[in-house]
Tab-separated table of C-alpha atoms in Angstrom:
chain	number	residue	atom	x	y	z
A	98	UNK	CA	350.905	154.292	108.109
A	99	UNK	CA	353.812	152.840	106.405
A	100	UNK	CA	354.385	148.741	106.034
A	101	UNK	CA	356.632	148.374	108.825
A	102	UNK	CA	354.860	150.539	111.557
A	103	UNK	CA	351.838	148.132	110.589
A	104	UNK	CA	354.098	145.035	110.872
A	105	UNK	CA	355.232	146.380	114.470
A	106	UNK	CA	351.430	146.555	115.917
A	107	UNK	CA	350.602	143.227	114.794
A	108	UNK	CA	353.642	141.812	116.728
A	109	UNK	CA	352.702	143.710	119.796
A	110	UNK	CA	349.135	142.883	119.341
A	111	UNK	CA	350.134	139.475	118.926
A	112	UNK	CA	351.876	139.292	122.192
A	113	UNK	CA	349.335	141.105	123.990
A	114	UNK	CA	346.428	138.257	123.046
A	115	UNK	CA	348.861	135.607	124.077
A	116	UNK	CA	349.694	137.130	127.377
A	117	UNK	CA	345.440	137.690	127.734
A	118	UNK	CA	344.561	134.411	126.649
A	119	UNK	CA	346.961	133.186	129.448
A	120	UNK	CA	345.471	135.152	132.656
A	121	UNK	CA	342.461	133.781	131.404
A	122	UNK	CA	343.347	130.448	131.216
A	123	UNK	CA	344.781	130.895	134.374
A	124	UNK	CA	341.770	132.467	135.977
A	125	UNK	CA	339.503	129.356	135.058
A	126	UNK	CA	341.954	126.988	136.565
A	127	UNK	CA	342.153	129.268	140.086
A	128	UNK	CA	338.297	129.604	139.942
A	129	UNK	CA	337.644	125.890	139.187
A	130	UNK	CA	339.757	124.911	142.047
A	131	UNK	CA	338.188	127.121	144.480
A	132	UNK	CA	334.640	125.916	143.395
A	133	UNK	CA	335.313	122.088	143.667
A	134	UNK	CA	336.071	121.315	147.124
A	135	UNK	CA	335.695	117.248	147.947
A	136	UNK	CA	334.857	116.096	151.076
A	137	UNK	CA	336.744	113.337	153.231
A	138	UNK	CA	336.372	110.014	151.758
A	139	UNK	CA	337.405	106.167	153.602
A	140	UNK	CA	340.416	104.501	152.292
A	141	UNK	CA	339.017	101.453	152.705
A	142	UNK	CA	338.260	98.287	149.952
A	143	UNK	CA	335.402	97.626	152.539
A	144	UNK	CA	331.904	98.982	151.952
A	145	UNK	CA	328.423	99.255	153.361
A	146	UNK	CA	325.747	97.367	151.577
A	147	UNK	CA	321.563	97.724	152.209
A	148	UNK	CA	320.679	93.998	153.198
A	149	UNK	CA	319.096	93.480	150.134
A	150	UNK	CA	322.110	93.224	148.411
A	151	UNK	CA	322.754	90.350	150.425
A	152	UNK	CA	324.024	86.911	148.149
A	153	UNK	CA	322.992	84.867	151.294
A	154	UNK	CA	320.227	84.892	153.233
A	155	UNK	CA	319.574	83.110	156.641
A	156	UNK	CA	317.232	80.320	157.195
A	157	UNK	CA	313.409	81.950	157.697
A	158	UNK	CA	312.345	82.659	160.749
A	159	UNK	CA	315.638	82.628	162.796
A	160	UNK	CA	318.296	85.077	162.629
A	161	UNK	CA	318.105	88.312	161.391
A	162	UNK	CA	320.583	90.315	159.329
A	163	UNK	CA	322.088	93.297	160.730
A	164	UNK	CA	324.388	94.273	158.399
A	165	UNK	CA	326.269	93.431	154.926
A	166	UNK	CA	329.944	94.321	154.611
A	167	UNK	CA	331.089	93.814	151.399
A	168	UNK	CA	334.672	93.275	149.719
A	169	UNK	CA	335.303	93.666	146.284
A	170	UNK	CA	338.389	91.944	144.413
A	171	UNK	CA	339.730	91.778	140.871
A	172	UNK	CA	338.228	88.278	140.750
A	173	UNK	CA	335.719	87.783	143.301
A	174	UNK	CA	333.085	89.491	145.706
A	175	UNK	CA	333.064	89.178	149.388
A	176	UNK	CA	330.244	89.410	151.691
A	177	UNK	CA	330.327	89.012	155.954
A	178	UNK	CA	326.645	89.507	156.781
A	179	UNK	CA	326.263	89.866	160.453
A	180	UNK	CA	323.566	88.357	162.301
A	181	UNK	CA	321.498	89.299	165.243
A	182	UNK	CA	323.251	87.638	168.303
A	183	UNK	CA	321.847	86.903	171.957
A	184	UNK	CA	324.050	84.703	173.310
A	185	UNK	CA	326.922	85.433	176.268
A	186	UNK	CA	329.814	84.046	174.270
A	187	UNK	CA	331.568	86.717	172.922
A	188	UNK	CA	331.420	87.060	169.131
A	189	UNK	CA	329.233	88.313	166.418
A	190	UNK	CA	326.928	85.534	164.541
A	191	UNK	CA	327.806	85.994	161.148
A	192	UNK	CA	327.035	83.992	157.641
A	193	UNK	CA	330.010	84.949	154.690
A	194	UNK	CA	330.312	84.241	150.902
A	195	UNK	CA	332.775	84.530	148.667
A	196	UNK	CA	331.727	84.127	145.283
A	197	UNK	CA	334.193	83.515	142.439
A	198	UNK	CA	333.882	85.370	139.016
A	199	UNK	CA	334.437	88.595	137.089
A	200	UNK	CA	334.146	91.184	139.254
A	201	UNK	CA	332.916	94.453	138.282
A	202	UNK	CA	335.709	96.753	138.309
A	203	UNK	CA	336.132	99.366	140.852
A	204	UNK	CA	338.315	102.449	141.450
A	205	UNK	CA	340.501	100.991	144.138
A	206	UNK	CA	339.994	96.865	144.292
A	207	UNK	CA	341.330	95.196	146.492
A	208	UNK	CA	343.098	92.634	144.356
A	209	UNK	CA	342.536	88.826	143.456
A	210	UNK	CA	341.214	86.995	146.120
A	211	UNK	CA	343.275	83.325	146.501
A	212	UNK	CA	341.523	80.481	146.292
A	213	UNK	CA	341.909	78.262	149.606
A	214	UNK	CA	340.616	74.622	149.289
A	215	UNK	CA	338.227	73.145	152.529
A	216	UNK	CA	341.198	71.391	154.191
A	217	UNK	CA	340.676	70.243	158.044
A	218	UNK	CA	343.744	72.458	159.092
A	219	UNK	CA	342.740	75.639	157.903
A	220	UNK	CA	339.113	75.128	159.338
A	221	UNK	CA	340.649	74.326	162.657
A	222	UNK	CA	342.287	77.427	162.288
A	223	UNK	CA	338.908	79.473	161.454
A	224	UNK	CA	337.569	78.001	164.414
A	225	UNK	CA	339.980	78.980	166.636
A	226	UNK	CA	339.519	82.442	165.369
A	227	UNK	CA	336.014	82.786	165.753
A	228	UNK	CA	335.712	81.125	168.709
A	229	UNK	CA	338.490	81.630	170.911
A	230	UNK	CA	338.957	79.457	173.858
A	231	UNK	CA	335.822	77.352	173.308
A	232	UNK	CA	336.152	73.395	172.407
A	233	UNK	CA	333.938	72.557	168.868
A	234	UNK	CA	334.405	69.259	167.763
A	235	UNK	CA	334.225	68.920	163.958
A	236	UNK	CA	331.267	66.168	163.109
A	237	UNK	CA	332.038	63.059	161.234
A	238	UNK	CA	328.755	62.852	159.686
A	239	UNK	CA	328.048	63.047	156.297
A	240	UNK	CA	325.627	65.395	155.754
A	241	UNK	CA	324.279	67.258	152.514
A	242	UNK	CA	321.839	70.436	151.937
A	243	UNK	CA	320.304	71.390	148.689
A	244	UNK	CA	323.949	73.008	147.327
A	245	UNK	CA	325.623	70.096	148.569
A	246	UNK	CA	327.737	68.240	151.190
A	247	UNK	CA	328.904	70.411	153.805
A	248	UNK	CA	330.322	70.286	157.270
A	249	UNK	CA	330.463	71.479	160.630
A	250	UNK	CA	331.428	71.636	164.120
A	251	UNK	CA	329.453	71.730	167.453
A	252	UNK	CA	330.535	72.804	170.837
A	253	UNK	CA	329.391	74.851	174.150
A	254	UNK	CA	330.079	78.451	174.500
A	255	UNK	CA	329.563	80.559	177.400
A	256	UNK	CA	326.698	79.778	179.750
A	257	UNK	CA	324.380	77.603	178.563
A	258	UNK	CA	324.975	78.780	174.605
A	259	UNK	CA	325.299	76.523	171.932
A	260	UNK	CA	327.746	77.055	169.362
A	261	UNK	CA	328.035	75.395	165.736
A	262	UNK	CA	330.560	76.828	162.599
A	263	UNK	CA	329.538	75.258	159.337
A	264	UNK	CA	331.469	75.441	155.898
A	265	UNK	CA	330.355	74.656	152.697
A	266	UNK	CA	332.178	75.072	148.863
A	267	UNK	CA	329.621	75.192	145.985
A	268	UNK	CA	331.394	74.204	142.783
A	269	UNK	CA	330.948	72.244	139.688
A	270	UNK	CA	332.221	68.507	138.679
A	271	UNK	CA	336.043	68.582	137.293
A	272	UNK	CA	334.566	67.098	134.154
A	273	UNK	CA	332.681	69.847	133.868
A	274	UNK	CA	335.396	72.911	134.599
A	275	UNK	CA	337.598	71.054	132.034
A	276	UNK	CA	335.514	72.371	129.110
A	277	UNK	CA	335.942	76.125	130.238
A	278	UNK	CA	332.312	76.396	131.634
A	279	UNK	CA	330.847	76.367	134.732
A	280	UNK	CA	334.245	77.942	136.802
A	281	UNK	CA	332.142	80.060	139.111
A	282	UNK	CA	332.513	78.954	142.738
A	283	UNK	CA	331.017	79.833	146.293
A	284	UNK	CA	332.900	79.579	149.570
A	285	UNK	CA	330.105	79.705	152.247
A	286	UNK	CA	330.629	79.817	156.206
A	287	UNK	CA	328.430	80.194	159.363
A	288	UNK	CA	329.456	80.893	162.719
A	289	UNK	CA	326.416	81.234	166.008
A	290	UNK	CA	326.181	81.093	168.917
A	291	UNK	CA	322.816	80.886	170.386
A	292	UNK	CA	321.397	80.374	173.960
A	293	UNK	CA	320.253	77.162	174.965
A	294	UNK	CA	320.331	75.807	171.137
A	295	UNK	CA	321.004	72.104	170.467
A	296	UNK	CA	322.992	70.399	167.955
A	297	UNK	CA	320.098	69.494	165.880
A	298	UNK	CA	318.564	73.212	166.191
A	299	UNK	CA	321.753	74.877	164.785
A	300	UNK	CA	322.620	72.111	162.127
A	301	UNK	CA	319.298	73.401	160.482
A	302	UNK	CA	320.470	76.696	160.108
A	303	UNK	CA	322.507	74.829	157.103
A	304	UNK	CA	319.369	73.669	155.568
A	305	UNK	CA	317.963	76.425	155.495
A	306	UNK	CA	320.226	79.221	153.895
A	307	UNK	CA	319.314	80.556	150.650
A	308	UNK	CA	322.239	81.823	147.904
A	309	UNK	CA	320.022	84.673	145.932
A	310	UNK	CA	323.099	86.039	144.127
A	311	UNK	CA	326.096	85.574	141.386
A	312	UNK	CA	327.360	86.102	138.495
A	313	UNK	CA	325.247	85.474	135.520
A	314	UNK	CA	326.362	83.681	132.514
A	315	UNK	CA	326.995	79.711	132.036
A	316	UNK	CA	330.590	80.061	132.016
A	317	UNK	CA	330.337	81.162	135.844
A	318	UNK	CA	327.859	78.665	137.131
A	319	UNK	CA	329.080	77.090	140.252
A	320	UNK	CA	326.258	74.318	140.551
A	321	UNK	CA	326.886	72.506	137.726
A	322	UNK	CA	324.636	70.981	135.493
A	323	UNK	CA	321.023	70.343	137.114
A	324	UNK	CA	320.096	66.974	138.048
A	325	UNK	CA	317.737	64.959	135.265
A	326	UNK	CA	314.347	64.893	135.748
A	327	UNK	CA	312.792	61.660	137.133
A	328	UNK	CA	311.375	59.006	134.714
A	329	UNK	CA	308.424	58.758	136.822
A	330	UNK	CA	307.419	62.442	135.554
A	331	UNK	CA	304.749	62.431	133.249
A	332	UNK	CA	304.444	58.678	132.788
A	333	UNK	CA	302.583	55.600	133.967
A	334	UNK	CA	299.665	55.290	135.348
A	335	UNK	CA	297.158	58.249	136.272
A	336	UNK	CA	297.621	59.545	139.959
A	337	UNK	CA	295.092	61.250	141.952
A	338	UNK	CA	294.936	62.923	144.929
A	339	UNK	CA	293.875	60.829	147.793
A	340	UNK	CA	291.067	62.814	150.077
A	341	UNK	CA	290.145	61.937	153.091
A	342	UNK	CA	286.717	61.548	153.899
A	343	UNK	CA	285.262	63.467	156.198
A	344	UNK	CA	283.884	62.215	159.417
A	345	UNK	CA	280.648	63.436	161.036
A	346	UNK	CA	280.392	62.807	165.041
A	347	UNK	CA	277.284	62.730	166.909
A	348	UNK	CA	276.783	63.786	170.064
A	349	UNK	CA	274.458	62.514	172.107
A	350	UNK	CA	272.925	65.507	174.815
A	351	UNK	CA	273.024	64.587	178.230
A	352	UNK	CA	270.189	65.399	180.750
A	353	UNK	CA	271.480	66.724	184.304
A	354	UNK	CA	269.059	64.236	185.987
A	355	UNK	CA	268.535	65.338	190.054
A	356	UNK	CA	270.244	62.842	192.385
A	357	UNK	CA	267.707	61.417	194.585
A	358	UNK	CA	269.543	60.475	198.121
A	359	UNK	CA	267.187	57.639	199.830
A	360	UNK	CA	267.220	56.551	203.162
A	361	UNK	CA	267.320	53.390	203.830
A	362	UNK	CA	266.130	51.718	207.216
A	363	UNK	CA	267.336	48.871	208.517
A	364	UNK	CA	264.468	46.827	209.709
A	365	UNK	CA	265.354	44.538	212.745
A	366	UNK	CA	263.427	41.414	212.519
A	367	UNK	CA	260.500	40.505	214.910
A	368	UNK	CA	261.147	37.089	216.558
A	369	UNK	CA	257.801	35.430	216.843
A	370	UNK	CA	257.191	33.140	219.798
A	371	UNK	CA	254.238	31.238	220.036
A	372	UNK	CA	252.426	30.924	222.724
A	373	UNK	CA	250.890	27.860	224.312
A	374	UNK	CA	246.979	27.882	224.848
A	375	UNK	CA	245.974	26.295	227.955
A	376	UNK	CA	243.172	24.162	226.604
A	377	UNK	CA	242.749	22.416	230.366
A	378	UNK	CA	240.303	24.252	230.935
A	379	UNK	CA	242.247	26.614	233.552
A	380	UNK	CA	241.722	29.449	231.337
A	381	UNK	CA	241.169	32.835	233.612
A	382	UNK	CA	238.028	34.722	232.233
A	383	UNK	CA	238.846	38.682	232.093
A	384	UNK	CA	235.678	40.720	232.426
A	385	UNK	CA	235.055	42.792	229.257
A	386	UNK	CA	235.620	46.490	228.952
A	387	UNK	CA	231.737	46.517	229.010
A	388	UNK	CA	231.529	44.856	232.691
A	389	UNK	CA	230.440	41.923	230.991
A	390	UNK	CA	232.061	38.427	231.269
A	391	UNK	CA	231.073	37.721	227.799
A	392	UNK	CA	230.781	39.521	224.411
A	393	UNK	CA	228.219	39.428	221.515
A	394	UNK	CA	227.701	35.907	220.588
A	395	UNK	CA	227.882	34.139	224.156
A	396	UNK	CA	231.921	33.540	224.006
A	397	UNK	CA	234.267	34.698	226.876
A	398	UNK	CA	237.677	36.103	226.085
A	399	UNK	CA	239.973	33.784	226.872
A	400	UNK	CA	243.333	34.984	228.221
A	401	UNK	CA	246.262	32.459	227.901
A	402	UNK	CA	248.060	30.916	230.776
A	403	UNK	CA	251.396	31.699	232.062
A	404	UNK	CA	253.943	29.741	230.564
A	405	UNK	CA	254.265	26.556	233.193
A	406	UNK	CA	257.205	23.976	233.384
A	407	UNK	CA	256.752	20.885	235.353
A	408	UNK	CA	259.579	20.035	237.771
A	409	UNK	CA	260.460	16.469	238.723
A	410	UNK	CA	258.261	16.017	241.280
A	411	UNK	CA	255.695	16.177	238.982
A	412	UNK	CA	254.161	19.812	240.201
A	413	UNK	CA	253.785	22.378	237.862
A	414	UNK	CA	255.526	26.117	238.574
A	415	UNK	CA	253.961	28.908	236.501
A	416	UNK	CA	256.105	32.328	236.266
């Protein structure tokens, strides 16, 4: 074979190799497309997470968690925690939390969550949204729980339901935020209606909830600096516990005594009458039972004579 024939052979072989390579790549792509069949997905920014992932928990022994719906933003995480409901008023009990901080990036975040300060007009709008047709009165009392001051509104629902809407913003002081530290913030809302519940009972729910999640790092601490330790701790005179002395109670056994009933007989006093004895010698002699006129000793049995009364003429008359 001459050189020209060899060159023509390699040229033809190169074209054949390139065509074979393209066919191989196409076959691989078609096979991969047939093998990978993704299932249908939900195009939503809200997802349901387990109850163990809740960032805030209700007061122990009160309302139970039904579900947790989480919505993730580029600068915050929002959760609405549905609570058990037994009231006649329409609507779902819930406690919600917005935690601002460096949220974890997801495939399709819901953008940035706008910061809304606590204002009375905005709070009234939230009340109308979650309690349509109900009149809730905003309390003027200054109240505070472990996280700081909070506000609430109370009113009556359907039937004998008591309804409460509480709100709280947990944020560090302005002086701490100016140093680019403690930039985190929490927004908490509580919506609850309960049959026969009073204002005092529902307000206690604002004191009992616990925040169990948040962002790590001192830069995103929403609570500010902790309060200083009391100077009385660790100093002063020794303090001893106060023990209560046990008290012994002596129990005296009582005997069951038989009840004796005594019958009392009323005695009628006998009036004693003195009988006058006739000493004039006109005594009547009664024979003795033995037939004699005398008894032993020669003494006669003397029977008193009848009572005699003397009349005006001097004559005695005896009965």
